[in-house]
XYZ file of C-alpha atoms in Angstrom:
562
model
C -33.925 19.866 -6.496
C -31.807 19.200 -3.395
C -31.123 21.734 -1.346
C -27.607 21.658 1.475
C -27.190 24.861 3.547
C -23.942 24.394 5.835
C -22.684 26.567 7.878
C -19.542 24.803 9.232
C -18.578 25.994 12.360
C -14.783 27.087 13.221
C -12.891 24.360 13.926
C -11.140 26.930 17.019
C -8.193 26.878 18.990
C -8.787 24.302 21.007
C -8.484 21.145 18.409
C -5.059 21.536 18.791
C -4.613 21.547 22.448
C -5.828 17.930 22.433
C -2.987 17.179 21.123
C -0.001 18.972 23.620
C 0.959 21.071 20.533
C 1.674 17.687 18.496
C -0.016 16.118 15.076
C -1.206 12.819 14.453
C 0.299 10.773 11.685
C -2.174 8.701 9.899
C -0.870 5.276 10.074
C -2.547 1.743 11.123
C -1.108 2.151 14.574
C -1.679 6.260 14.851
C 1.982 6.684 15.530
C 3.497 9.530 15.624
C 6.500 8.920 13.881
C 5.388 7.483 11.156
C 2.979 7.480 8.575
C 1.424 4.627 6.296
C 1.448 4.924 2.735
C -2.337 4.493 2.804
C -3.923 7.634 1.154
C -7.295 9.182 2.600
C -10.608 7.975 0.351
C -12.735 10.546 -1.777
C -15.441 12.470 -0.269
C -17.566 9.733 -2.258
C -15.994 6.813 -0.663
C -13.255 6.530 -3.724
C -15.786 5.639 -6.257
C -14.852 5.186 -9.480
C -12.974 8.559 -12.049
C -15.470 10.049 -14.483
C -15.405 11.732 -17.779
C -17.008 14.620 -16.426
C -15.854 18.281 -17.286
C -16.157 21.084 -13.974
C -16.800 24.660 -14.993
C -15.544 26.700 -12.184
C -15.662 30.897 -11.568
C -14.319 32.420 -8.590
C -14.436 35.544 -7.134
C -10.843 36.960 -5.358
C -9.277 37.313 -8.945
C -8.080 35.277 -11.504
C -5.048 32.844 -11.192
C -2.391 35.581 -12.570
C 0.750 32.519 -12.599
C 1.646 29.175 -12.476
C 4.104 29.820 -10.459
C 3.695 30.033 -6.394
C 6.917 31.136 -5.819
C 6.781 34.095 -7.678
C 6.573 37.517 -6.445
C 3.042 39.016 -6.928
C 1.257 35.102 -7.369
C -2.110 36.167 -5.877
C -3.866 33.861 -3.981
C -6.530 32.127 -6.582
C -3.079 31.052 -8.301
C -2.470 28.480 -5.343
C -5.781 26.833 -6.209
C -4.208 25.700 -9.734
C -0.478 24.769 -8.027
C -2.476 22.803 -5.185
C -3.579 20.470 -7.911
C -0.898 20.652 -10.443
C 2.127 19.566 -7.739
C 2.524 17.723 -4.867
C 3.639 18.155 -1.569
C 5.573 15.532 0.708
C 2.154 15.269 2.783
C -1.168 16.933 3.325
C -3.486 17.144 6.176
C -6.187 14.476 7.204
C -9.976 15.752 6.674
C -12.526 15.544 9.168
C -16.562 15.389 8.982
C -17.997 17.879 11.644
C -21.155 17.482 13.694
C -23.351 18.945 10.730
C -21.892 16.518 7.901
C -19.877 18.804 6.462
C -16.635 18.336 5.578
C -13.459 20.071 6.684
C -9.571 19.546 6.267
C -7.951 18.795 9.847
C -4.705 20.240 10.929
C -4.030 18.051 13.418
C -3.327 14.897 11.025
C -0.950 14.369 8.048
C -1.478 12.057 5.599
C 0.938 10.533 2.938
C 0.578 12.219 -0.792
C 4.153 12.070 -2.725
C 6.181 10.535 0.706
C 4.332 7.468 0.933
C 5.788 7.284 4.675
C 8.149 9.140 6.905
C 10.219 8.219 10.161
C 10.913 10.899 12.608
C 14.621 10.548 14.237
C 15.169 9.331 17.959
C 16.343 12.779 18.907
C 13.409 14.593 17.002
C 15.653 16.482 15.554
C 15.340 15.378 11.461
C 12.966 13.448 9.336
C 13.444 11.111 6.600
C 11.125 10.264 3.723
C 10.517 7.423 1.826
C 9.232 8.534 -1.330
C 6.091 7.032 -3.711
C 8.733 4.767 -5.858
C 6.167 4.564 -8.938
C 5.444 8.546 -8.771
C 6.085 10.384 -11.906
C 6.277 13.880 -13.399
C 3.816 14.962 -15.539
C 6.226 14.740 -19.123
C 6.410 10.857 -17.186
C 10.206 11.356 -15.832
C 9.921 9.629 -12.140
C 10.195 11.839 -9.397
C 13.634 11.400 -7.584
C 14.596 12.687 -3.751
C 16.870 15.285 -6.257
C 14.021 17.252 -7.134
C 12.797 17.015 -4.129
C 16.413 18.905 -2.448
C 16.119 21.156 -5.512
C 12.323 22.561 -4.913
C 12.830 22.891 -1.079
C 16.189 24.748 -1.373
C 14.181 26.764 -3.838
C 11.622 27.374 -1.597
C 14.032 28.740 1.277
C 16.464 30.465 -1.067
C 14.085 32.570 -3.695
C 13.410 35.327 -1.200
C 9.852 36.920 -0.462
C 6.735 35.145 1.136
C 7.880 31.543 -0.175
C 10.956 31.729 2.271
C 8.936 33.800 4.846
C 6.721 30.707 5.078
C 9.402 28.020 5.622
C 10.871 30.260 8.227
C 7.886 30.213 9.851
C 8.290 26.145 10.414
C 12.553 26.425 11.274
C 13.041 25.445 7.297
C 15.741 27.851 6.737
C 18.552 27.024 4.837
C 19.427 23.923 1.832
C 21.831 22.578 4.249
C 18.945 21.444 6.262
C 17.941 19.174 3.033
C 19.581 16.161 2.460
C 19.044 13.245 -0.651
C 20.081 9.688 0.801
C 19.316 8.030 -2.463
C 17.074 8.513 -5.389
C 13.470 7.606 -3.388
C 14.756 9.072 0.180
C 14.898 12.347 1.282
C 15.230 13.832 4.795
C 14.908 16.961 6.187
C 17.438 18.579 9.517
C 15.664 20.292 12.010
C 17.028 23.692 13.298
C 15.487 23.523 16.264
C 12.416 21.892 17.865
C 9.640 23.573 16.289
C 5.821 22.515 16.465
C 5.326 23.970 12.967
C 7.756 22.351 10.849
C 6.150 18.917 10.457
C 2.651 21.066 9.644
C 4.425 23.651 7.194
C 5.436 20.815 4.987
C 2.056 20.278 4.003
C 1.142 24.080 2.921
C 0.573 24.815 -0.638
C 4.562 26.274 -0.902
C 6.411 23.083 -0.305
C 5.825 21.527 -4.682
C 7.855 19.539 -5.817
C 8.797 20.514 -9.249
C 10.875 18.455 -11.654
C 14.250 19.906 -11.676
C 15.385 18.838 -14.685
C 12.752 19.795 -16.777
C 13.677 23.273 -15.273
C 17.054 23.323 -15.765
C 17.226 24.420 -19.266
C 15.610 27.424 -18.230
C 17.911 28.817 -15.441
C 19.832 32.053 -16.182
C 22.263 34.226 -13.561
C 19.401 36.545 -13.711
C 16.698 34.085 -13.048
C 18.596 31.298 -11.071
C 15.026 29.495 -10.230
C 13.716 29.456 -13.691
C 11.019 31.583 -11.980
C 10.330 33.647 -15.945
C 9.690 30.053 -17.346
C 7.645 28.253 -14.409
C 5.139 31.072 -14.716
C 3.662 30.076 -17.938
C 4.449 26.538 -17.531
C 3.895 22.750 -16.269
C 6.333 21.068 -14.372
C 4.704 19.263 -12.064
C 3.642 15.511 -10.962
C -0.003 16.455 -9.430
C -3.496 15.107 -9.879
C -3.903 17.963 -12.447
C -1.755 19.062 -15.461
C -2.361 21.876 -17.642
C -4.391 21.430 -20.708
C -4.674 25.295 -21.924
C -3.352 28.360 -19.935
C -4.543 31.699 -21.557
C -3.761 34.103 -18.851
C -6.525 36.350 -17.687
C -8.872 34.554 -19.550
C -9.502 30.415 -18.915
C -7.522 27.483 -17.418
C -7.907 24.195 -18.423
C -6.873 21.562 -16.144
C -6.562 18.092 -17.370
C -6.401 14.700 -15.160
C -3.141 13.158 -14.908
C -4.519 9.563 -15.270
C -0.675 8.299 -13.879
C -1.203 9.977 -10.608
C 0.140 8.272 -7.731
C 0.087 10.179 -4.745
C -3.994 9.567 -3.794
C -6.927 8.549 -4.973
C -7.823 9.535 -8.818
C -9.599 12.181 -9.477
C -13.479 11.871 -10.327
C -13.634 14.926 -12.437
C -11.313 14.508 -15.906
C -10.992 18.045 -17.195
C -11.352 21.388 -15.015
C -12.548 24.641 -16.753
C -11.425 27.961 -14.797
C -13.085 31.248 -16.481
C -12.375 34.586 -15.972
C -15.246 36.660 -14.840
C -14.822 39.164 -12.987
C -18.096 41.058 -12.100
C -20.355 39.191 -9.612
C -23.534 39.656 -10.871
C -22.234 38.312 -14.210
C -21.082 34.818 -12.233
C -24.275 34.813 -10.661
C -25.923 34.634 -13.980
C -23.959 32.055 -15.498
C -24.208 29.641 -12.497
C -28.355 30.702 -12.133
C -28.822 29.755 -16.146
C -26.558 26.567 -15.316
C -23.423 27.401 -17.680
C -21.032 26.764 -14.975
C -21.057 24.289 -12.331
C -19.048 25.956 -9.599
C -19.272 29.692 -8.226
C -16.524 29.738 -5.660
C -15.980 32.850 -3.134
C -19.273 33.642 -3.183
C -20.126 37.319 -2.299
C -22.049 37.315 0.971
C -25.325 38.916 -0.969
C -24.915 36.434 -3.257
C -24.606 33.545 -0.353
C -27.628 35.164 1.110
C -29.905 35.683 -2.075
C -29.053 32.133 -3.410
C -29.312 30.322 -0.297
C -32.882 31.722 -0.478
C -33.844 30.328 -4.130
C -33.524 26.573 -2.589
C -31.910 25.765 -6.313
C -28.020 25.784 -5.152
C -25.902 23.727 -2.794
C -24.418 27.063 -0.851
C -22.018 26.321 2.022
C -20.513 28.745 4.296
C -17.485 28.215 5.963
C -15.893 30.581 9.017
C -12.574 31.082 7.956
C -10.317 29.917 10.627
C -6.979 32.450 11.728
C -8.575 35.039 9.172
C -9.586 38.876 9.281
C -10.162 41.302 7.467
C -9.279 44.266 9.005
C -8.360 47.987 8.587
C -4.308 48.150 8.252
C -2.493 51.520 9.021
C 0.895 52.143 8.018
C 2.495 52.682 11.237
C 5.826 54.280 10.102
C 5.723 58.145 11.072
C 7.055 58.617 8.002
C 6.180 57.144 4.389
C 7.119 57.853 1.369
C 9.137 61.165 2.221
C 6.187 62.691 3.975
C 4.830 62.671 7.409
C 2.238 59.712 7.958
C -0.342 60.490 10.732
C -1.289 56.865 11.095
C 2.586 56.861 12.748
C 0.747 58.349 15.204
C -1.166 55.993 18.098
C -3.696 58.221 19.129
C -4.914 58.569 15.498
C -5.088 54.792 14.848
C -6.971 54.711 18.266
C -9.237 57.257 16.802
C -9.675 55.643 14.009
C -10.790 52.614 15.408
C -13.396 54.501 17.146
C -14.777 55.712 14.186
C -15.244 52.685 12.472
C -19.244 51.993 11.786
C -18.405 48.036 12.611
C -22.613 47.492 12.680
C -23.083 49.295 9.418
C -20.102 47.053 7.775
C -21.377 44.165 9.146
C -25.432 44.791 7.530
C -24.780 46.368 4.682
C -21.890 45.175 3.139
C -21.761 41.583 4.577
C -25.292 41.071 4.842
C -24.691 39.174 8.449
C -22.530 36.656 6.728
C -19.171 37.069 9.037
C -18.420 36.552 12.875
C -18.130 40.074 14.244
C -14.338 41.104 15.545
C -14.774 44.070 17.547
C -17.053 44.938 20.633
C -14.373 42.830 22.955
C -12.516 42.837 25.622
C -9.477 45.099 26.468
C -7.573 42.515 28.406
C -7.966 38.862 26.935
C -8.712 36.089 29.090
C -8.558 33.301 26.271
C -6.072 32.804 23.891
C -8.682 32.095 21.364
C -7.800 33.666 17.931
C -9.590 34.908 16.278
C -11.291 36.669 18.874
C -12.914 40.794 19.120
C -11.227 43.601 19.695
C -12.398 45.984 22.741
C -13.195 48.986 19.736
C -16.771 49.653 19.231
C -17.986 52.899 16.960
C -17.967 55.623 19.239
C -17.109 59.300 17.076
C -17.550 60.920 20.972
C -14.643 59.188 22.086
C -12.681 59.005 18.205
C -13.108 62.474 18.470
C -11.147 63.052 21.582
C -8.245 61.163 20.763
C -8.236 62.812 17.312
C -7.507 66.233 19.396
C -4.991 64.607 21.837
C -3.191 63.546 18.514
C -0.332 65.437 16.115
C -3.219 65.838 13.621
C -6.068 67.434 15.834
C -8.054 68.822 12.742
C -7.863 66.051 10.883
C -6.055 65.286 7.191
C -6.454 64.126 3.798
C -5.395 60.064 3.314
C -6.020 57.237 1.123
C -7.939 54.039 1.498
C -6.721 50.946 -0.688
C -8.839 47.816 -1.297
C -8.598 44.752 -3.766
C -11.280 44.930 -6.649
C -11.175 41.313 -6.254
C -12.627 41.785 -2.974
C -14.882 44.474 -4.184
C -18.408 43.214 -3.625
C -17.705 43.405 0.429
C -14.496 45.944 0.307
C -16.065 48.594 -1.674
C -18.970 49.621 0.059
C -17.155 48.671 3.420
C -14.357 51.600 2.096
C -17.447 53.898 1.277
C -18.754 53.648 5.128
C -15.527 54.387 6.404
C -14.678 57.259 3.805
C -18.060 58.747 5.643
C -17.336 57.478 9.370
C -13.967 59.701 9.206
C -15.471 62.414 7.341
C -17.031 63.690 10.487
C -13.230 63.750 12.032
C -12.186 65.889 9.468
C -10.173 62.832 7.772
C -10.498 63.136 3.835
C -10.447 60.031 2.850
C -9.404 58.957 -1.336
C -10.560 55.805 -2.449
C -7.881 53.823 -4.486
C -9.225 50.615 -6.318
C -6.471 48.257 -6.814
C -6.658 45.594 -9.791
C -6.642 41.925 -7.667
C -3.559 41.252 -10.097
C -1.708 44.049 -8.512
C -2.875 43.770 -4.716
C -0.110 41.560 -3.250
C 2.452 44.166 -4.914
C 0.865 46.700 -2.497
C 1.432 44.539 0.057
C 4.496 43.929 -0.757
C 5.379 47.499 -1.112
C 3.691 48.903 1.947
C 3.603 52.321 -0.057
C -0.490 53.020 1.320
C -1.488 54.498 4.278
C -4.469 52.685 4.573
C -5.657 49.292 2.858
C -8.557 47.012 3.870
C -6.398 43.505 4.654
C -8.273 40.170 4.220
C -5.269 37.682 5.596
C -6.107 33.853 7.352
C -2.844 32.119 8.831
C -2.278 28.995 7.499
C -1.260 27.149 10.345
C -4.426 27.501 13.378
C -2.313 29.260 15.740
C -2.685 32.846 17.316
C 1.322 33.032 17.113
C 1.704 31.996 13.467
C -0.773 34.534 12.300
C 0.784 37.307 14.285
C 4.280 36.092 13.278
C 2.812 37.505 9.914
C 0.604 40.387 10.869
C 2.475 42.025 13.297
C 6.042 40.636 13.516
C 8.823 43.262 13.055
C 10.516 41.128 10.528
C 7.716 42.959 7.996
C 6.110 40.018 6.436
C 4.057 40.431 3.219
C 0.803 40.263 5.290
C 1.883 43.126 7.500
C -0.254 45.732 5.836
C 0.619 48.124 8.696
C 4.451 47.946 8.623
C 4.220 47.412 11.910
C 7.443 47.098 13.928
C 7.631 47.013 17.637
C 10.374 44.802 19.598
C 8.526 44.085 22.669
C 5.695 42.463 20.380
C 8.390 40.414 18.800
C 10.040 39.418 21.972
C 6.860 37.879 22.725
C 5.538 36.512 19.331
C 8.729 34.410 19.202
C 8.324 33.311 22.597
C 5.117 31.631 21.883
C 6.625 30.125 18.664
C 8.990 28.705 21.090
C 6.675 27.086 22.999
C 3.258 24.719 23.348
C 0.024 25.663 23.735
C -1.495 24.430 27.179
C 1.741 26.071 28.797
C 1.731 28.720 30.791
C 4.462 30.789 29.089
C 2.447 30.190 25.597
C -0.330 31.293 27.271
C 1.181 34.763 28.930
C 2.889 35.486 25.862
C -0.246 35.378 23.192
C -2.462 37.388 25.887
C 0.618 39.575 26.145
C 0.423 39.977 22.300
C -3.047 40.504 21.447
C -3.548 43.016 24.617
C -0.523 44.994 22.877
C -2.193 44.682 19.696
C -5.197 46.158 21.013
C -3.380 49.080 22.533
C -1.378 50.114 19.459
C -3.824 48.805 16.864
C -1.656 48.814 13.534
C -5.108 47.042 12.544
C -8.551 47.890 13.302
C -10.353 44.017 12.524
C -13.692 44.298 11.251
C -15.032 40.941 11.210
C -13.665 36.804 10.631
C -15.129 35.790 7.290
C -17.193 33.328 5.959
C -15.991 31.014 2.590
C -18.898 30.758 0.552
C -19.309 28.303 -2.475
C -22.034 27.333 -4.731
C -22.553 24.742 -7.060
C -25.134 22.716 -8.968
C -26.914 20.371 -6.742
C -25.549 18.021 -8.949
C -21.386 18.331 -7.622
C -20.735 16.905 -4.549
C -17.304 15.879 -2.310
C -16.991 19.739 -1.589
C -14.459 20.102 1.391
C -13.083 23.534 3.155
C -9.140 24.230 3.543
C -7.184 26.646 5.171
C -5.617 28.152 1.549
C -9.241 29.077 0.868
C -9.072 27.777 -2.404
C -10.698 25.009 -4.430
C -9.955 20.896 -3.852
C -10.888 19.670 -7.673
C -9.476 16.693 -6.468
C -12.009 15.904 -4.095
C -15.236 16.777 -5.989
C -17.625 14.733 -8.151
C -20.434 15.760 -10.860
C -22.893 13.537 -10.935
């Protein structure tokens, strides 16, 4: 059997300071103003579509909506919507130095916009749009629904708008319809994420008329009815949707936005224990076994039976995140206190995480330095375990004999969370911290987030866009982002989070400003990282085309069974 063992190396920091803070269009002339309508080839050189059928687990959870927009989609659910809509654009891919195959965020490529023209000024873009493109139910796609899904986008509140803030996409005046295939967008302000934050998963496109029937004064985005339901014009369309149960995806043969699809149908199964997946992909029931545990990277890397690749997660920790608020919930929160998160920190057996419950498989985040002299991100943190030294900031605290807390993790996450959570219940034991263990069901988790309600939860969050600033604009912004598992709120940090959004990399001022911020971060530690993870897939040795993205999720549009 052939055997492939990858491990793709982080594509870093430093790919985008090639560019002076700018993107490549992929045209014939690389311009970067406009695009070509030419779309990128398969990862098998755009051989022919197949009747072939892909039967995929994945750890993480189960896709628990249809809809991206809604409040509590968990992640695995942007897999499904990546496939099912389209975006204006997505991002170029890359082969790195060992073969393997990567997305690249410093090119866009044409998928529904089969071109764009940036303005003289800079200040807008306008899109010419795929005239032959349809909807899935075969209405043509129209600059309309276009205006319609990005006003949604900025307008129905929570982490969809908190994501088009983050590129300067604000407000629907900003969207304009010029005629039924042209659409262009207004800039706010010159911003080096906008063009890029078009291409993230949030950005569909969804046909607005086949939602319209749907809208209410209670539910002005038809949000109730696009959870259960198709209404996009992507490779994919749904064939059967039996929530927390199976998926079936089905080719949509009229797709126009890249190349078709080798794999017709797509089978997503619920299955949530580990060592059941295992099974199922060891007896060769199911082709695909996606978020692979690291044990299970390890032990089935070893068998020589499995394609296993293992991809660094780029702009991603997971971390320990303590509320910072002095007060939650009523009652007084000692992780308000500083000294007690420094303590904490301390405490942490980092090693003992990093053998036991990751079995290696992860780029170790702490051991560091206190002052940065990169702006490299991810990069360690200057904590180490040291209970002489957690001790002593323990008694300089409000809380010098300790106190009783609780410790949240995802159950999706559970084969790395859970015995990480039992090492730290332990670690803080001997500090006289009592720690509770509270299992969260993966569909729930991103309400937690969302309700910052825990004192402590184990955070696994990657920015989307490879920039130190963007993923602290989430983490550790005062604005209070989803992903700000801390509740973190300081205005000197935000002073100087902004300022880097403000500016290029390679400047100086970017460059003060996101050593500024990470030195802070270090000091007041809402978040004690652990480690940067590694993605870990595998599949038959019979599925090929496999390619990494930022969203962590699944490409079915790029992979072939042979």
């Amino acid at each position: 059997m052939r055997r492939r063992r990858l491990i793709q190396t982080s594509m870093g920091f430093a790919a985008g300071l090639t560019l002076a803070g700018g993107l490549k269009a992929c045209s014939s002339d690389d311009s970067a103003s406009t695009s070509s309508s030419a779309p990128a080839e398969t990862a098998e050189g755009g051989a022919e579509s197949s009747d072939a059928t892909l039967t995929v687990v994945q750890g993480g959870g189960f896709p628990n909506s249809l809809d991206l927009h809604r409040v509590g989609t968990n992640r695995p659910a942007y897999g499904v919507s990546w496939v099912m809509y389209d975006r204006l654009m997505t991002f170029g891919k890359k082969t790195l130095d060992d073969g393997s195959i990567s997305y690249d965020y410093t090119v866009l490529e044409p998928e529904l916009a089969e071109s764009w023209e940036m303005a003289e000024d800079g200040m807008s873009v306008t899109f010419a749009l795929r005239p032959d493109a349809t909807f899935h139910d075969g209405t043509p796609v129209t600059a309309s629904d276009v205006k319609w899904s990005f006003d949604r986008a900025v307008s129905i509140g929570g982490f969809p708008s908190f994501q088009m803030k983050a590129g300067a996409l604000e407000n629907p005046d900003q969207f304009e319809v010029v005629d039924d295939q042209t659409f262009k967008v207004n800039f706010l302000r010159p911003d080096k994420l906008t063009m890029m934050d078009m291409a993230v998963p949030i950005p569909v496109i969804i046909n607005a008329k086949l939602v319209e029937p749907h809208l209410t004064e209670e539910d002005p985005w038809g949000a109730e009815w696009l959870n259960s339901n198709d209404a996009g014009s992507g490779a994919y369309t749904i064939k059967e949707y039996q929530p927390n149960e199976r998926i079936v995806l089905e080719r949509f043969e009229d797709w126009k936005s890249g190349p078709l699809p080798q794999i017709k149908e797509v089978i997503l199964l619920n299955v949530p224990e580990p060592g059941n997946r295992r099974a199922l992909l060891e007896r060769g029931d199911i082709d695909v076994n996606f978020t692979v545990s690291e044990k299970d990277q390890t032990e089935l890397d070893a068998t020589g039976n499995f394609t296993v690749i293992s991809t660094p997660i780029e702009n991603c920790l997971y971390s320990v995140d303590m509320h910072a608020n002095p007060q939650l919930g009523g009652e007084d929160n000692p992780f308000g206190d500083v000294k007690v998160r420094q303590a904490v920190s301390y405490a942490i057996p980092y090693d003992a995480i990093m053998d036991t419950a990751l079995y290696g498989q992860a780029v170790p985040m702490y051991g560091g330095k206190a002052q940065p002299d990169t702006v490299a991100w991810p990069q360690p943190s200057p904590y180490t375990t040291d209970m002489e030294q957690a001790k002593a900031l323990l008694a300089e605290s409000g809380y010098p004999d300790g106190f009783e807390t609780t410790l949240a993790f995802d159950t999706g996450t559970q084969e790395w969370a859970e015995p990480t959570v039992i090492l730290i219940q332990e670690a803080l034991a001997e500090l006289g911290i009592t720690v509770n263990i509270e299992k969260v069901p993966s569909a729930n988790f991103r309400s937690v987030l969302v309700e910052k309600s825990r004192p402590m939860i184990i955070n696994n969050f990657g920015g989307w866009l490879n920039y130190p600033d963007y993923f602290f604009f989430y983490a550790y912004h005062g604005q209070d982002a989803t992903f700000n598992g801390s509740s973190y709120k300081n205005p000197e940090m935000d002073t100087k989070i902004e300022a880097a959004l403000a500016s290029e990399p390679g400047n100086p001022e970017y460059e003060e400003n996101v050593k500024g911020f990470i030195e802070m971060a270090w000091q007041e530690v809402p978040r004690a990282p652990l480690v940067q993870p590694q993605l870990g897939v595998a599949m038959q040795p019979n599925v090929s085309g496999y390619q990494y993205w930022f969203h962590r999720q699944l490409d079915f549009r790029q992979l072939a069974k042979a």
